[in-house]
Amino acid sequence: MGVLKGYLDDSGDEPDPGCNCVVYAGYVGEIDEWKKLETEWITALAEADLPYLHMKELTTRLMINGAILAQNFLLHLAKIAGSCKLTAIGAAVDKVALKRFNERKGFSGRDALGAEAVAIYLCNWILQDEFGSSTIELEIVKFQSRKS
């Protein structure tokens, strides 16, 4: 059985005027590969004194020590992800275009399509296309980032 995990934060939520799209991206793979990735990822974050990876915070926390440090850290994380047999998938939804779509279709309130839901649906479509009838477990973890 494959597992798709998504770790979502609140950047790009509908009320966020500074973000014009919502991106949902993740990896799908066997559970043993996920365990390997998570163990190595947590170790890398601990070594960099980061509780989690969030690009907005990464630039302020690691860039203080120089761009090379941040670049090396990201390359290290990419190597960790690359060493695991996981397949990357993702979808981006333009919030302005989705708002126009909802307005043209007369969708509003609870009937309006949300950007996160559309992005997850698109990823599910990609999964079906890529993996056919294989069983894929979907796990979504949503957390609130620290506002400055």
PDB file of C-alpha atoms in Angstrom:
ATOM      1  CA  MET A   1       0.000   0.000   0.000  1.00  0.00           C
ATOM      2  CA  GLY A   2       1.247   3.486  -0.827  1.00  0.00           C
ATOM      3  CA  VAL A   3       0.972   6.498   1.447  1.00  0.00           C
ATOM      4  CA  LEU A   4       0.605  10.133   0.378  1.00  0.00           C
ATOM      5  CA  LYS A   5       1.404  12.582   3.164  1.00  0.00           C
ATOM      6  CA  GLY A   6       0.730  16.282   3.033  1.00  0.00           C
ATOM      7  CA  TYR A   7       1.875  18.739   5.673  1.00  0.00           C
ATOM      8  CA  LEU A   8      -0.100  21.957   5.213  1.00  0.00           C
ATOM      9  CA  ASP A   9       0.385  25.243   6.981  1.00  0.00           C
ATOM     10  CA  ASP A  10      -1.851  28.288   6.925  1.00  0.00           C
ATOM     11  CA  SER A  11       0.093  30.264   4.329  1.00  0.00           C
ATOM     12  CA  GLY A  12      -2.091  30.724   1.278  1.00  0.00           C
ATOM     13  CA  ASP A  13      -5.350  30.287   3.166  1.00  0.00           C
ATOM     14  CA  GLU A  14      -8.256  32.161   1.592  1.00  0.00           C
ATOM     15  CA  PRO A  15      -7.946  35.274   3.827  1.00  0.00           C
ATOM     16  CA  ASP A  16      -4.212  35.697   3.083  1.00  0.00           C
ATOM     17  CA  PRO A  17      -4.060  38.658   0.635  1.00  0.00           C
ATOM     18  CA  GLY A  18      -0.319  38.211   0.081  1.00  0.00           C
ATOM     19  CA  CYS A  19      -0.716  34.837  -1.612  1.00  0.00           C
ATOM     20  CA  ASN A  20      -2.323  34.371  -5.012  1.00  0.00           C
ATOM     21  CA  CYS A  21      -2.235  30.593  -5.150  1.00  0.00           C
ATOM     22  CA  VAL A  22      -2.492  27.515  -2.990  1.00  0.00           C
ATOM     23  CA  VAL A  23      -0.019  24.699  -3.569  1.00  0.00           C
ATOM     24  CA  TYR A  24      -0.461  21.148  -2.372  1.00  0.00           C
ATOM     25  CA  ALA A  25       2.574  18.978  -2.934  1.00  0.00           C
ATOM     26  CA  GLY A  26       3.838  15.795  -1.421  1.00  0.00           C
ATOM     27  CA  TYR A  27       5.363  12.430  -1.980  1.00  0.00           C
ATOM     28  CA  VAL A  28       3.776   9.039  -2.356  1.00  0.00           C
ATOM     29  CA  GLY A  29       5.522   5.782  -1.526  1.00  0.00           C
ATOM     30  CA  GLU A  30       5.604   2.652   0.577  1.00  0.00           C
ATOM     31  CA  ILE A  31       5.374   3.021   4.355  1.00  0.00           C
ATOM     32  CA  ASP A  32       8.948   1.762   4.914  1.00  0.00           C
ATOM     33  CA  GLU A  33      10.280   4.517   2.662  1.00  0.00           C
ATOM     34  CA  TRP A  34       8.237   7.070   4.608  1.00  0.00           C
ATOM     35  CA  LYS A  35       9.702   5.847   7.898  1.00  0.00           C
ATOM     36  CA  LYS A  36      13.212   6.200   6.450  1.00  0.00           C
ATOM     37  CA  LEU A  37      12.493   9.710   5.142  1.00  0.00           C
ATOM     38  CA  GLU A  38      10.908  10.916   8.385  1.00  0.00           C
ATOM     39  CA  THR A  39      13.759   9.615  10.548  1.00  0.00           C
ATOM     40  CA  GLU A  40      16.446  11.268   8.413  1.00  0.00           C
ATOM     41  CA  TRP A  41      14.386  14.461   7.947  1.00  0.00           C
ATOM     42  CA  ILE A  42      13.832  14.920  11.696  1.00  0.00           C
ATOM     43  CA  THR A  43      17.555  14.415  12.309  1.00  0.00           C
ATOM     44  CA  ALA A  44      18.458  17.025   9.667  1.00  0.00           C
ATOM     45  CA  LEU A  45      16.003  19.538  11.125  1.00  0.00           C
ATOM     46  CA  ALA A  46      17.353  18.957  14.645  1.00  0.00           C
ATOM     47  CA  GLU A  47      20.934  19.474  13.438  1.00  0.00           C
ATOM     48  CA  ALA A  48      19.855  22.823  11.920  1.00  0.00           C
ATOM     49  CA  ASP A  49      17.939  23.699  15.120  1.00  0.00           C
ATOM     50  CA  LEU A  50      14.641  23.892  13.197  1.00  0.00           C
ATOM     51  CA  PRO A  51      11.408  22.394  14.572  1.00  0.00           C
ATOM     52  CA  TYR A  52       9.952  22.075  11.034  1.00  0.00           C
ATOM     53  CA  LEU A  53      10.606  23.323   7.508  1.00  0.00           C
ATOM     54  CA  HIS A  54       8.740  26.440   6.405  1.00  0.00           C
ATOM     55  CA  MET A  55      10.320  28.436   3.603  1.00  0.00           C
ATOM     56  CA  LYS A  56       9.284  31.841   4.999  1.00  0.00           C
ATOM     57  CA  GLU A  57      11.000  31.066   8.289  1.00  0.00           C
ATOM     58  CA  LEU A  58      13.914  29.288   6.659  1.00  0.00           C
ATOM     59  CA  THR A  59      15.034  32.456   4.948  1.00  0.00           C
ATOM     60  CA  THR A  60      15.054  34.460   8.161  1.00  0.00           C
ATOM     61  CA  ARG A  61      16.544  31.754  10.407  1.00  0.00           C
ATOM     62  CA  LEU A  62      19.241  30.270   8.190  1.00  0.00           C
ATOM     63  CA  MET A  63      20.035  33.234   5.990  1.00  0.00           C
ATOM     64  CA  ILE A  64      21.292  35.061   9.062  1.00  0.00           C
ATOM     65  CA  ASN A  65      24.241  32.681   8.916  1.00  0.00           C
ATOM     66  CA  GLY A  66      24.638  33.109   5.162  1.00  0.00           C
ATOM     67  CA  ALA A  67      23.086  31.979   1.906  1.00  0.00           C
ATOM     68  CA  ILE A  68      25.569  29.115   1.546  1.00  0.00           C
ATOM     69  CA  LEU A  69      24.373  27.549   4.811  1.00  0.00           C
ATOM     70  CA  ALA A  70      20.738  27.730   3.681  1.00  0.00           C
ATOM     71  CA  GLN A  71      21.645  26.333   0.258  1.00  0.00           C
ATOM     72  CA  ASN A  72      23.608  23.447   1.779  1.00  0.00           C
ATOM     73  CA  PHE A  73      20.762  22.653   4.168  1.00  0.00           C
ATOM     74  CA  LEU A  74      18.221  22.520   1.331  1.00  0.00           C
ATOM     75  CA  LEU A  75      20.552  20.353  -0.753  1.00  0.00           C
ATOM     76  CA  HIS A  76      20.931  18.000   2.219  1.00  0.00           C
ATOM     77  CA  LEU A  77      17.139  17.719   2.534  1.00  0.00           C
ATOM     78  CA  ALA A  78      16.822  17.122  -1.213  1.00  0.00           C
ATOM     79  CA  LYS A  79      19.379  14.303  -0.989  1.00  0.00           C
ATOM     80  CA  ILE A  80      17.441  12.734   1.874  1.00  0.00           C
ATOM     81  CA  ALA A  81      14.207  12.863  -0.131  1.00  0.00           C
ATOM     82  CA  GLY A  82      16.000  11.607  -3.238  1.00  0.00           C
ATOM     83  CA  SER A  83      17.437   8.606  -1.408  1.00  0.00           C
ATOM     84  CA  CYS A  84      13.943   7.333  -0.607  1.00  0.00           C
ATOM     85  CA  LYS A  85      11.809   5.631  -3.210  1.00  0.00           C
ATOM     86  CA  LEU A  86       9.060   8.237  -3.170  1.00  0.00           C
ATOM     87  CA  THR A  87       7.267   9.845  -6.093  1.00  0.00           C
ATOM     88  CA  ALA A  88       6.668  13.601  -5.998  1.00  0.00           C
ATOM     89  CA  ILE A  89       3.248  14.969  -6.935  1.00  0.00           C
ATOM     90  CA  GLY A  90       1.751  18.413  -6.656  1.00  0.00           C
ATOM     91  CA  ALA A  91      -0.890  20.854  -7.801  1.00  0.00           C
ATOM     92  CA  ALA A  92      -1.259  24.624  -7.665  1.00  0.00           C
ATOM     93  CA  VAL A  93      -4.562  26.478  -7.709  1.00  0.00           C
ATOM     94  CA  ASP A  94      -4.757  30.149  -8.706  1.00  0.00           C
ATOM     95  CA  LYS A  95      -7.013  31.750  -6.084  1.00  0.00           C
ATOM     96  CA  VAL A  96      -8.087  34.644  -8.335  1.00  0.00           C
ATOM     97  CA  ALA A  97      -9.071  32.287 -11.172  1.00  0.00           C
ATOM     98  CA  LEU A  98     -10.918  30.023  -8.717  1.00  0.00           C
ATOM     99  CA  LYS A  99     -12.810  33.026  -7.315  1.00  0.00           C
ATOM    100  CA  ARG A 100     -13.861  34.001 -10.868  1.00  0.00           C
ATOM    101  CA  PHE A 101     -14.925  30.409 -11.543  1.00  0.00           C
ATOM    102  CA  ASN A 102     -17.020  30.305  -8.357  1.00  0.00           C
ATOM    103  CA  GLU A 103     -18.647  33.646  -9.239  1.00  0.00           C
ATOM    104  CA  ARG A 104     -19.417  32.587 -12.826  1.00  0.00           C
ATOM    105  CA  LYS A 105     -20.979  29.329 -11.619  1.00  0.00           C
ATOM    106  CA  GLY A 106     -22.921  31.104  -8.876  1.00  0.00           C
ATOM    107  CA  PHE A 107     -21.088  29.223  -6.108  1.00  0.00           C
ATOM    108  CA  SER A 108     -20.808  31.085  -2.826  1.00  0.00           C
ATOM    109  CA  GLY A 109     -20.436  30.412   0.881  1.00  0.00           C
ATOM    110  CA  ARG A 110     -20.415  26.696   1.657  1.00  0.00           C
ATOM    111  CA  ASP A 111     -21.079  25.871  -2.012  1.00  0.00           C
ATOM    112  CA  ALA A 112     -17.929  27.636  -3.258  1.00  0.00           C
ATOM    113  CA  LEU A 113     -14.992  25.473  -4.215  1.00  0.00           C
ATOM    114  CA  GLY A 114     -12.027  25.998  -1.882  1.00  0.00           C
ATOM    115  CA  ALA A 115      -8.480  26.178  -3.230  1.00  0.00           C
ATOM    116  CA  GLU A 116      -7.119  23.522  -0.837  1.00  0.00           C
ATOM    117  CA  ALA A 117      -9.900  21.083  -1.733  1.00  0.00           C
ATOM    118  CA  VAL A 118      -9.314  21.608  -5.465  1.00  0.00           C
ATOM    119  CA  ALA A 119      -5.546  21.099  -5.052  1.00  0.00           C
ATOM    120  CA  ILE A 120      -6.096  17.865  -3.111  1.00  0.00           C
ATOM    121  CA  TYR A 121      -8.596  16.684  -5.734  1.00  0.00           C
ATOM    122  CA  LEU A 122      -6.055  17.366  -8.506  1.00  0.00           C
ATOM    123  CA  CYS A 123      -3.403  15.384  -6.622  1.00  0.00           C
ATOM    124  CA  ASN A 124      -5.880  12.522  -6.234  1.00  0.00           C
ATOM    125  CA  TRP A 125      -6.496  12.580  -9.986  1.00  0.00           C
ATOM    126  CA  ILE A 126      -2.725  12.439 -10.597  1.00  0.00           C
ATOM    127  CA  LEU A 127      -2.447   9.520  -8.155  1.00  0.00           C
ATOM    128  CA  GLN A 128      -5.153   7.572  -9.994  1.00  0.00           C
ATOM    129  CA  ASP A 129      -3.444   8.239 -13.301  1.00  0.00           C
ATOM    130  CA  GLU A 130       0.020   7.261 -12.004  1.00  0.00           C
ATOM    131  CA  PHE A 131      -0.837   4.353  -9.718  1.00  0.00           C
ATOM    132  CA  GLY A 132      -4.060   2.952 -11.155  1.00  0.00           C
ATOM    133  CA  SER A 133      -5.868   0.617  -8.803  1.00  0.00           C
ATOM    134  CA  SER A 134      -3.145   0.558  -6.118  1.00  0.00           C
ATOM    135  CA  THR A 135      -4.363   1.422  -2.629  1.00  0.00           C
ATOM    136  CA  ILE A 136      -3.112   4.843  -1.538  1.00  0.00           C
ATOM    137  CA  GLU A 137      -3.645   6.106   1.996  1.00  0.00           C
ATOM    138  CA  LEU A 138      -3.973   9.894   2.251  1.00  0.00           C
ATOM    139  CA  GLU A 139      -2.737  11.629   5.399  1.00  0.00           C
ATOM    140  CA  ILE A 140      -3.076  15.394   5.751  1.00  0.00           C
ATOM    141  CA  VAL A 141      -1.579  17.279   8.684  1.00  0.00           C
ATOM    142  CA  LYS A 142      -2.558  20.955   8.976  1.00  0.00           C
ATOM    143  CA  PHE A 143      -0.838  23.276  11.403  1.00  0.00           C
ATOM    144  CA  GLN A 144      -0.744  26.995  12.098  1.00  0.00           C
ATOM    145  CA  SER A 145       2.545  28.710  11.387  1.00  0.00           C
ATOM    146  CA  ARG A 146       3.858  31.293  13.792  1.00  0.00           C
ATOM    147  CA  LYS A 147       2.800  34.777  12.755  1.00  0.00           C
ATOM    148  CA  SER A 148       5.395  37.491  13.280  1.00  0.00           C
TER     149      SER A 148
END
